[in-house]
């Protein structure tokens, strides 16, 4: 009995010290809600697709949380203390760098990326949860109301969560559509040097003799991934073309399911996790000027008018402090 208690206390102290060190890496944080010491802490970036999904879920659940706005432009998420915390949630998942880069950020298909956002901390259960899809599922289980995976339409919800998870949003960010790049100029300028900036930061930490042997393979895996990203962007435009074809296919499926819906949302009158993930995905297409993707999809266009003006989702995404500006968002911001 005594040894079991000791092991529990040791785990408690280890969790607490690792999370405490990670907090110090992030300059910007604030409490969302009225609880001074909330159960949940969300480490996210203002304009990260996966981060937006998690914030939207927290807002819909009405949960107080501490928001850590990770500055990915200065690679706050590359600091060893943050990586060590994130690694607590990895489990047995394989690392990135072992799969060809498709432009998707799906952890199921691409592996665990130890140097990205979002990361959720549950201080009550002393857990770190990684991967947006897992985080959203976890929040729905821990905070049952309102239910975002109602049993009456679970299959439809899971289908659309997977569609958005598999959508190559990162490919659109890094390389745009090779045949019709409508991204705002500042996004193009930012991403032109993004891979080289990230690589330099990785090499800085890998050359640091103080980087622990436990963390070193995580940085090496990320570097392997970035090498593949660079190779794809420089010499494999067919990968980006395929990603755009896949995106169009997913949007057509959304249009078809909306046509069958007998209400404003994907599951009729029931708002679900499927609507949350499509809010984030459709918002990204809008802010990058990709209206050509859905101009011939009337159900999607009508749905966008509803889902993009949802008050809680709006607060968690394009009106969140630090969200990337885009001239394409101007009409939406005026509504």
GROMACS .gro file of C-alpha atoms in nm:
model
  335
    1UNK     CA    1   0.000   0.000   0.000
    2UNK     CA    2   0.279   0.239   0.097
    3UNK     CA    3   0.472   0.186  -0.229
    4UNK     CA    4   0.155   0.241  -0.434
    5UNK     CA    5   0.093   0.572  -0.258
    6UNK     CA    6   0.455   0.671  -0.317
    7UNK     CA    7   0.430   0.594  -0.690
    8UNK     CA    8   0.111   0.800  -0.713
    9UNK     CA    9   0.273   1.096  -0.539
   10UNK     CA   10   0.578   1.065  -0.760
   11UNK     CA   11   0.354   1.072  -1.071
   12UNK     CA   12   0.165   1.371  -0.928
   13UNK     CA   13   0.486   1.566  -0.869
   14UNK     CA   14   0.626   1.474  -1.210
   15UNK     CA   15   0.307   1.585  -1.388
   16UNK     CA   16   0.291   1.908  -1.189
   17UNK     CA   17   0.655   2.001  -1.246
   18UNK     CA   18   0.648   1.924  -1.619
   19UNK     CA   19   0.330   2.126  -1.675
   20UNK     CA   20   0.461   2.412  -1.461
   21UNK     CA   21   0.778   2.430  -1.672
   22UNK     CA   22   0.575   2.431  -1.995
   23UNK     CA   23   0.359   2.719  -1.873
   24UNK     CA   24   0.669   2.934  -1.838
   25UNK     CA   25   0.746   2.891  -2.209
   26UNK     CA   26   0.432   3.074  -2.319
   27UNK     CA   27   0.421   3.451  -2.276
   28UNK     CA   28   0.049   3.510  -2.337
   29UNK     CA   29  -0.217   3.350  -2.119
   30UNK     CA   30  -0.550   3.439  -1.960
   31UNK     CA   31  -0.843   3.277  -1.787
   32UNK     CA   32  -1.156   3.230  -1.996
   33UNK     CA   33  -1.452   3.233  -1.758
   34UNK     CA   34  -1.493   3.313  -1.391
   35UNK     CA   35  -1.298   3.031  -1.226
   36UNK     CA   36  -0.961   3.145  -1.093
   37UNK     CA   37  -0.803   2.798  -1.121
   38UNK     CA   38  -0.988   2.609  -1.395
   39UNK     CA   39  -0.965   2.236  -1.440
   40UNK     CA   40  -0.853   2.265  -1.803
   41UNK     CA   41  -0.563   2.445  -1.967
   42UNK     CA   42  -0.549   2.480  -2.344
   43UNK     CA   43  -0.217   2.539  -2.518
   44UNK     CA   44  -0.307   2.657  -2.866
   45UNK     CA   45  -0.233   2.909  -3.140
   46UNK     CA   46  -0.490   3.172  -3.239
   47UNK     CA   47  -0.507   3.066  -3.607
   48UNK     CA   48  -0.424   2.698  -3.595
   49UNK     CA   49  -0.694   2.477  -3.750
   50UNK     CA   50  -0.656   2.210  -3.481
   51UNK     CA   51  -0.644   2.471  -3.203
   52UNK     CA   52  -0.962   2.632  -3.328
   53UNK     CA   53  -1.147   2.299  -3.310
   54UNK     CA   54  -1.052   2.260  -2.944
   55UNK     CA   55  -1.142   2.618  -2.849
   56UNK     CA   56  -1.478   2.582  -3.024
   57UNK     CA   57  -1.550   2.267  -2.824
   58UNK     CA   58  -1.457   2.438  -2.497
   59UNK     CA   59  -1.683   2.732  -2.581
   60UNK     CA   60  -1.978   2.512  -2.677
   61UNK     CA   61  -1.936   2.315  -2.356
   62UNK     CA   62  -1.929   2.641  -2.159
   63UNK     CA   63  -1.615   2.535  -1.977
   64UNK     CA   64  -1.380   2.775  -1.800
   65UNK     CA   65  -1.018   2.724  -1.899
   66UNK     CA   66  -0.678   2.888  -1.905
   67UNK     CA   67  -0.586   2.987  -2.259
   68UNK     CA   68  -0.218   2.980  -2.350
   69UNK     CA   69  -0.177   3.153  -2.686
   70UNK     CA   70   0.134   2.983  -2.820
   71UNK     CA   71   0.335   3.202  -3.057
   72UNK     CA   72   0.420   2.961  -3.337
   73UNK     CA   73   0.595   3.238  -3.533
   74UNK     CA   74   0.871   3.243  -3.269
   75UNK     CA   75   0.846   2.867  -3.213
   76UNK     CA   76   0.743   2.883  -2.846
   77UNK     CA   77   0.615   2.531  -2.908
   78UNK     CA   78   0.969   2.415  -2.990
   79UNK     CA   79   1.097   2.480  -2.641
   80UNK     CA   80   1.195   2.157  -2.462
   81UNK     CA   81   0.970   2.219  -2.162
   82UNK     CA   82   0.663   2.239  -2.387
   83UNK     CA   83   0.771   1.935  -2.587
   84UNK     CA   84   0.823   1.737  -2.265
   85UNK     CA   85   0.470   1.822  -2.150
   86UNK     CA   86   0.318   1.732  -2.485
   87UNK     CA   87   0.505   1.402  -2.486
   88UNK     CA   88   0.312   1.300  -2.173
   89UNK     CA   89   0.008   1.256  -2.397
   90UNK     CA   90   0.177   1.058  -2.673
   91UNK     CA   91   0.117   0.707  -2.544
   92UNK     CA   92   0.226   0.441  -2.794
   93UNK     CA   93   0.159   0.647  -3.106
   94UNK     CA   94   0.424   0.645  -3.378
   95UNK     CA   95   0.610   0.966  -3.455
   96UNK     CA   96   0.582   1.190  -3.759
   97UNK     CA   97   0.846   1.154  -4.026
   98UNK     CA   98   0.765   0.794  -4.112
   99UNK     CA   99   0.485   0.873  -4.357
  100UNK     CA  100   0.484   1.065  -4.685
  101UNK     CA  101   0.357   1.419  -4.632
  102UNK     CA  102   0.014   1.468  -4.789
  103UNK     CA  103  -0.072   1.812  -4.654
  104UNK     CA  104  -0.294   1.666  -4.383
  105UNK     CA  105  -0.240   1.724  -4.011
  106UNK     CA  106  -0.427   1.408  -3.908
  107UNK     CA  107  -0.239   1.230  -3.631
  108UNK     CA  108  -0.411   0.907  -3.734
  109UNK     CA  109  -0.251   0.922  -4.077
  110UNK     CA  110   0.069   1.118  -4.016
  111UNK     CA  111   0.172   1.016  -3.665
  112UNK     CA  112   0.234   1.210  -3.343
  113UNK     CA  113   0.394   1.551  -3.392
  114UNK     CA  114   0.561   1.646  -3.062
  115UNK     CA  115   0.617   2.012  -3.151
  116UNK     CA  116   0.271   2.139  -3.246
  117UNK     CA  117  -0.050   2.264  -3.089
  118UNK     CA  118  -0.304   2.209  -2.941
  119UNK     CA  119  -0.234   2.039  -2.610
  120UNK     CA  120  -0.494   2.007  -2.335
  121UNK     CA  121  -0.412   1.969  -1.966
  122UNK     CA  122  -0.668   1.821  -1.728
  123UNK     CA  123  -0.553   1.920  -1.381
  124UNK     CA  124  -0.826   1.717  -1.208
  125UNK     CA  125  -0.722   1.386  -1.362
  126UNK     CA  126  -0.357   1.487  -1.411
  127UNK     CA  127  -0.364   1.409  -1.781
  128UNK     CA  128  -0.219   1.564  -2.093
  129UNK     CA  129  -0.425   1.504  -2.407
  130UNK     CA  130  -0.289   1.565  -2.757
  131UNK     CA  131  -0.439   1.558  -3.109
  132UNK     CA  132  -0.744   1.776  -3.165
  133UNK     CA  133  -0.976   1.485  -3.243
  134UNK     CA  134  -0.881   1.307  -2.921
  135UNK     CA  135  -0.911   1.629  -2.722
  136UNK     CA  136  -1.261   1.698  -2.856
  137UNK     CA  137  -1.369   1.342  -2.778
  138UNK     CA  138  -1.219   1.369  -2.431
  139UNK     CA  139  -1.401   1.694  -2.356
  140UNK     CA  140  -1.730   1.546  -2.476
  141UNK     CA  141  -1.685   1.249  -2.242
  142UNK     CA  142  -1.577   1.454  -1.942
  143UNK     CA  143  -1.833   1.732  -1.992
  144UNK     CA  144  -2.142   1.546  -2.122
  145UNK     CA  145  -2.366   1.849  -2.170
  146UNK     CA  146  -2.442   1.948  -2.435
  147UNK     CA  147  -2.372   1.613  -2.605
  148UNK     CA  148  -2.181   1.658  -2.929
  149UNK     CA  149  -2.195   1.293  -3.037
  150UNK     CA  150  -2.566   1.211  -2.986
  151UNK     CA  151  -2.640   0.845  -3.051
  152UNK     CA  152  -2.911   0.916  -3.308
  153UNK     CA  153  -2.653   1.035  -3.559
  154UNK     CA  154  -2.315   0.912  -3.434
  155UNK     CA  155  -2.215   0.757  -3.767
  156UNK     CA  156  -2.280   1.081  -3.955
  157UNK     CA  157  -2.082   1.281  -3.700
  158UNK     CA  158  -1.785   1.044  -3.706
  159UNK     CA  159  -1.787   1.055  -4.086
  160UNK     CA  160  -1.759   1.434  -4.098
  161UNK     CA  161  -1.508   1.462  -3.813
  162UNK     CA  162  -1.286   1.225  -4.011
  163UNK     CA  163  -1.344   1.413  -4.338
  164UNK     CA  164  -1.225   1.739  -4.183
  165UNK     CA  165  -0.940   1.564  -3.999
  166UNK     CA  166  -0.820   1.420  -4.330
  167UNK     CA  167  -0.862   1.746  -4.524
  168UNK     CA  168  -0.513   1.871  -4.625
  169UNK     CA  169  -0.536   2.212  -4.457
  170UNK     CA  170  -0.159   2.222  -4.401
  171UNK     CA  171  -0.099   2.171  -4.771
  172UNK     CA  172  -0.320   2.470  -4.846
  173UNK     CA  173  -0.134   2.678  -4.587
  174UNK     CA  174   0.220   2.589  -4.696
  175UNK     CA  175   0.174   2.565  -5.072
  176UNK     CA  176  -0.169   2.689  -5.170
  177UNK     CA  177  -0.348   2.557  -5.475
  178UNK     CA  178  -0.072   2.519  -5.738
  179UNK     CA  179  -0.322   2.607  -6.011
  180UNK     CA  180  -0.511   2.886  -5.833
  181UNK     CA  181  -0.330   3.027  -5.532
  182UNK     CA  182  -0.570   3.279  -5.379
  183UNK     CA  183  -0.403   3.305  -5.039
  184UNK     CA  184  -0.355   3.663  -4.912
  185UNK     CA  185  -0.011   3.802  -4.993
  186UNK     CA  186   0.096   3.817  -4.629
  187UNK     CA  187   0.021   3.445  -4.591
  188UNK     CA  188   0.233   3.366  -4.897
  189UNK     CA  189   0.519   3.578  -4.762
  190UNK     CA  190   0.492   3.416  -4.420
  191UNK     CA  191   0.490   3.059  -4.552
  192UNK     CA  192   0.771   3.122  -4.803
  193UNK     CA  193   1.018   3.118  -4.514
  194UNK     CA  194   0.820   2.903  -4.270
  195UNK     CA  195   0.990   2.570  -4.333
  196UNK     CA  196   1.340   2.723  -4.322
  197UNK     CA  197   1.257   2.909  -4.000
  198UNK     CA  198   1.120   2.595  -3.837
  199UNK     CA  199   1.420   2.394  -3.954
  200UNK     CA  200   1.662   2.648  -3.809
  201UNK     CA  201   1.484   2.632  -3.475
  202UNK     CA  202   1.499   2.252  -3.474
  203UNK     CA  203   1.869   2.254  -3.555
  204UNK     CA  204   1.930   2.505  -3.276
  205UNK     CA  205   1.778   2.269  -3.020
  206UNK     CA  206   1.939   1.957  -3.168
  207UNK     CA  207   2.279   2.129  -3.140
  208UNK     CA  208   2.211   2.210  -2.775
  209UNK     CA  209   2.408   1.965  -2.567
  210UNK     CA  210   2.161   2.005  -2.284
  211UNK     CA  211   1.871   1.859  -2.484
  212UNK     CA  212   1.780   1.536  -2.309
  213UNK     CA  213   1.817   1.196  -2.474
  214UNK     CA  214   1.444   1.142  -2.418
  215UNK     CA  215   1.348   1.450  -2.618
  216UNK     CA  216   1.613   1.433  -2.892
  217UNK     CA  217   1.428   1.168  -3.103
  218UNK     CA  218   1.119   1.389  -3.097
  219UNK     CA  219   1.307   1.679  -3.256
  220UNK     CA  220   1.469   1.443  -3.506
  221UNK     CA  221   1.127   1.310  -3.609
  222UNK     CA  222   0.999   1.663  -3.663
  223UNK     CA  223   1.305   1.743  -3.874
  224UNK     CA  224   1.236   1.438  -4.093
  225UNK     CA  225   0.881   1.564  -4.145
  226UNK     CA  226   1.001   1.911  -4.244
  227UNK     CA  227   1.247   1.766  -4.494
  228UNK     CA  228   0.954   1.588  -4.661
  229UNK     CA  229   0.745   1.906  -4.656
  230UNK     CA  230   1.028   2.101  -4.821
  231UNK     CA  231   1.076   1.833  -5.087
  232UNK     CA  232   0.705   1.826  -5.166
  233UNK     CA  233   0.675   2.203  -5.194
  234UNK     CA  234   0.981   2.230  -5.418
  235UNK     CA  235   0.938   1.936  -5.653
  236UNK     CA  236   0.604   1.756  -5.612
  237UNK     CA  237   0.318   1.984  -5.719
  238UNK     CA  238   0.109   1.675  -5.793
  239UNK     CA  239   0.081   1.615  -5.417
  240UNK     CA  240  -0.078   1.958  -5.371
  241UNK     CA  241  -0.303   1.901  -5.674
  242UNK     CA  242  -0.416   1.571  -5.528
  243UNK     CA  243  -0.484   1.745  -5.197
  244UNK     CA  244  -0.708   1.999  -5.370
  245UNK     CA  245  -0.896   1.722  -5.551
  246UNK     CA  246  -0.949   1.548  -5.218
  247UNK     CA  247  -1.075   1.872  -5.064
  248UNK     CA  248  -1.329   1.915  -5.344
  249UNK     CA  249  -1.444   1.556  -5.294
  250UNK     CA  250  -1.499   1.614  -4.919
  251UNK     CA  251  -1.692   1.935  -4.984
  252UNK     CA  252  -1.915   1.751  -5.231
  253UNK     CA  253  -1.990   1.493  -4.961
  254UNK     CA  254  -2.078   1.773  -4.719
  255UNK     CA  255  -2.310   1.926  -4.979
  256UNK     CA  256  -2.484   1.593  -5.035
  257UNK     CA  257  -2.538   1.530  -4.663
  258UNK     CA  258  -2.665   1.883  -4.605
  259UNK     CA  259  -2.915   1.830  -4.885
  260UNK     CA  260  -3.050   1.526  -4.699
  261UNK     CA  261  -3.059   1.707  -4.365
  262UNK     CA  262  -3.400   1.830  -4.252
  263UNK     CA  263  -3.266   2.116  -4.044
  264UNK     CA  264  -3.000   2.388  -4.030
  265UNK     CA  265  -2.718   2.154  -3.925
  266UNK     CA  266  -2.560   1.839  -4.063
  267UNK     CA  267  -2.775   1.626  -3.832
  268UNK     CA  268  -3.099   1.814  -3.887
  269UNK     CA  269  -3.195   2.032  -3.592
  270UNK     CA  270  -2.920   1.887  -3.371
  271UNK     CA  271  -2.593   2.079  -3.345
  272UNK     CA  272  -2.300   1.836  -3.318
  273UNK     CA  273  -1.924   1.800  -3.336
  274UNK     CA  274  -1.960   1.769  -3.713
  275UNK     CA  275  -2.073   2.132  -3.727
  276UNK     CA  276  -1.783   2.245  -3.510
  277UNK     CA  277  -1.519   2.091  -3.734
  278UNK     CA  278  -1.678   2.219  -4.054
  279UNK     CA  279  -1.699   2.572  -3.909
  280UNK     CA  280  -1.322   2.567  -3.870
  281UNK     CA  281  -1.254   2.410  -4.209
  282UNK     CA  282  -1.489   2.636  -4.406
  283UNK     CA  283  -1.352   2.940  -4.227
  284UNK     CA  284  -1.002   2.850  -4.348
  285UNK     CA  285  -1.121   2.820  -4.708
  286UNK     CA  286  -1.293   3.158  -4.679
  287UNK     CA  287  -0.996   3.339  -4.526
  288UNK     CA  288  -0.769   3.201  -4.801
  289UNK     CA  289  -1.007   3.318  -5.074
  290UNK     CA  290  -1.101   2.969  -5.190
  291UNK     CA  291  -1.464   3.042  -5.272
  292UNK     CA  292  -1.415   2.863  -5.604
  293UNK     CA  293  -1.413   2.538  -5.405
  294UNK     CA  294  -1.779   2.570  -5.309
  295UNK     CA  295  -1.927   2.818  -5.559
  296UNK     CA  296  -2.120   2.533  -5.728
  297UNK     CA  297  -2.230   2.376  -5.397
  298UNK     CA  298  -2.547   2.563  -5.294
  299UNK     CA  299  -2.607   2.366  -4.975
  300UNK     CA  300  -2.255   2.440  -4.853
  301UNK     CA  301  -2.288   2.811  -4.932
  302UNK     CA  302  -2.616   2.833  -4.740
  303UNK     CA  303  -2.470   2.636  -4.450
  304UNK     CA  304  -2.171   2.871  -4.433
  305UNK     CA  305  -2.405   3.164  -4.370
  306UNK     CA  306  -2.532   2.983  -4.061
  307UNK     CA  307  -2.226   2.808  -3.923
  308UNK     CA  308  -1.977   3.092  -3.968
  309UNK     CA  309  -2.195   3.337  -3.775
  310UNK     CA  310  -2.257   3.101  -3.480
  311UNK     CA  311  -2.180   3.325  -3.178
  312UNK     CA  312  -1.976   3.080  -2.966
  313UNK     CA  313  -1.779   2.952  -3.263
  314UNK     CA  314  -1.717   3.306  -3.383
  315UNK     CA  315  -1.577   3.398  -3.040
  316UNK     CA  316  -1.346   3.095  -3.048
  317UNK     CA  317  -1.209   3.158  -3.396
  318UNK     CA  318  -1.202   3.469  -3.613
  319UNK     CA  319  -1.273   3.719  -3.333
  320UNK     CA  320  -1.023   3.551  -3.098
  321UNK     CA  321  -0.735   3.790  -3.014
  322UNK     CA  322  -0.442   3.737  -3.247
  323UNK     CA  323  -0.638   3.557  -3.518
  324UNK     CA  324  -0.477   3.615  -3.857
  325UNK     CA  325  -0.644   3.897  -4.049
  326UNK     CA  326  -0.765   3.837  -4.401
  327UNK     CA  327  -0.933   4.072  -4.648
  328UNK     CA  328  -1.168   3.787  -4.737
  329UNK     CA  329  -1.312   3.797  -4.383
  330UNK     CA  330  -1.428   4.161  -4.404
  331UNK     CA  331  -1.789   4.085  -4.507
  332UNK     CA  332  -1.818   3.822  -4.235
  333UNK     CA  333  -1.690   4.059  -3.967
  334UNK     CA  334  -1.957   4.312  -4.063
  335UNK     CA  335  -2.243   4.070  -3.998
   0.00000   0.00000   0.00000
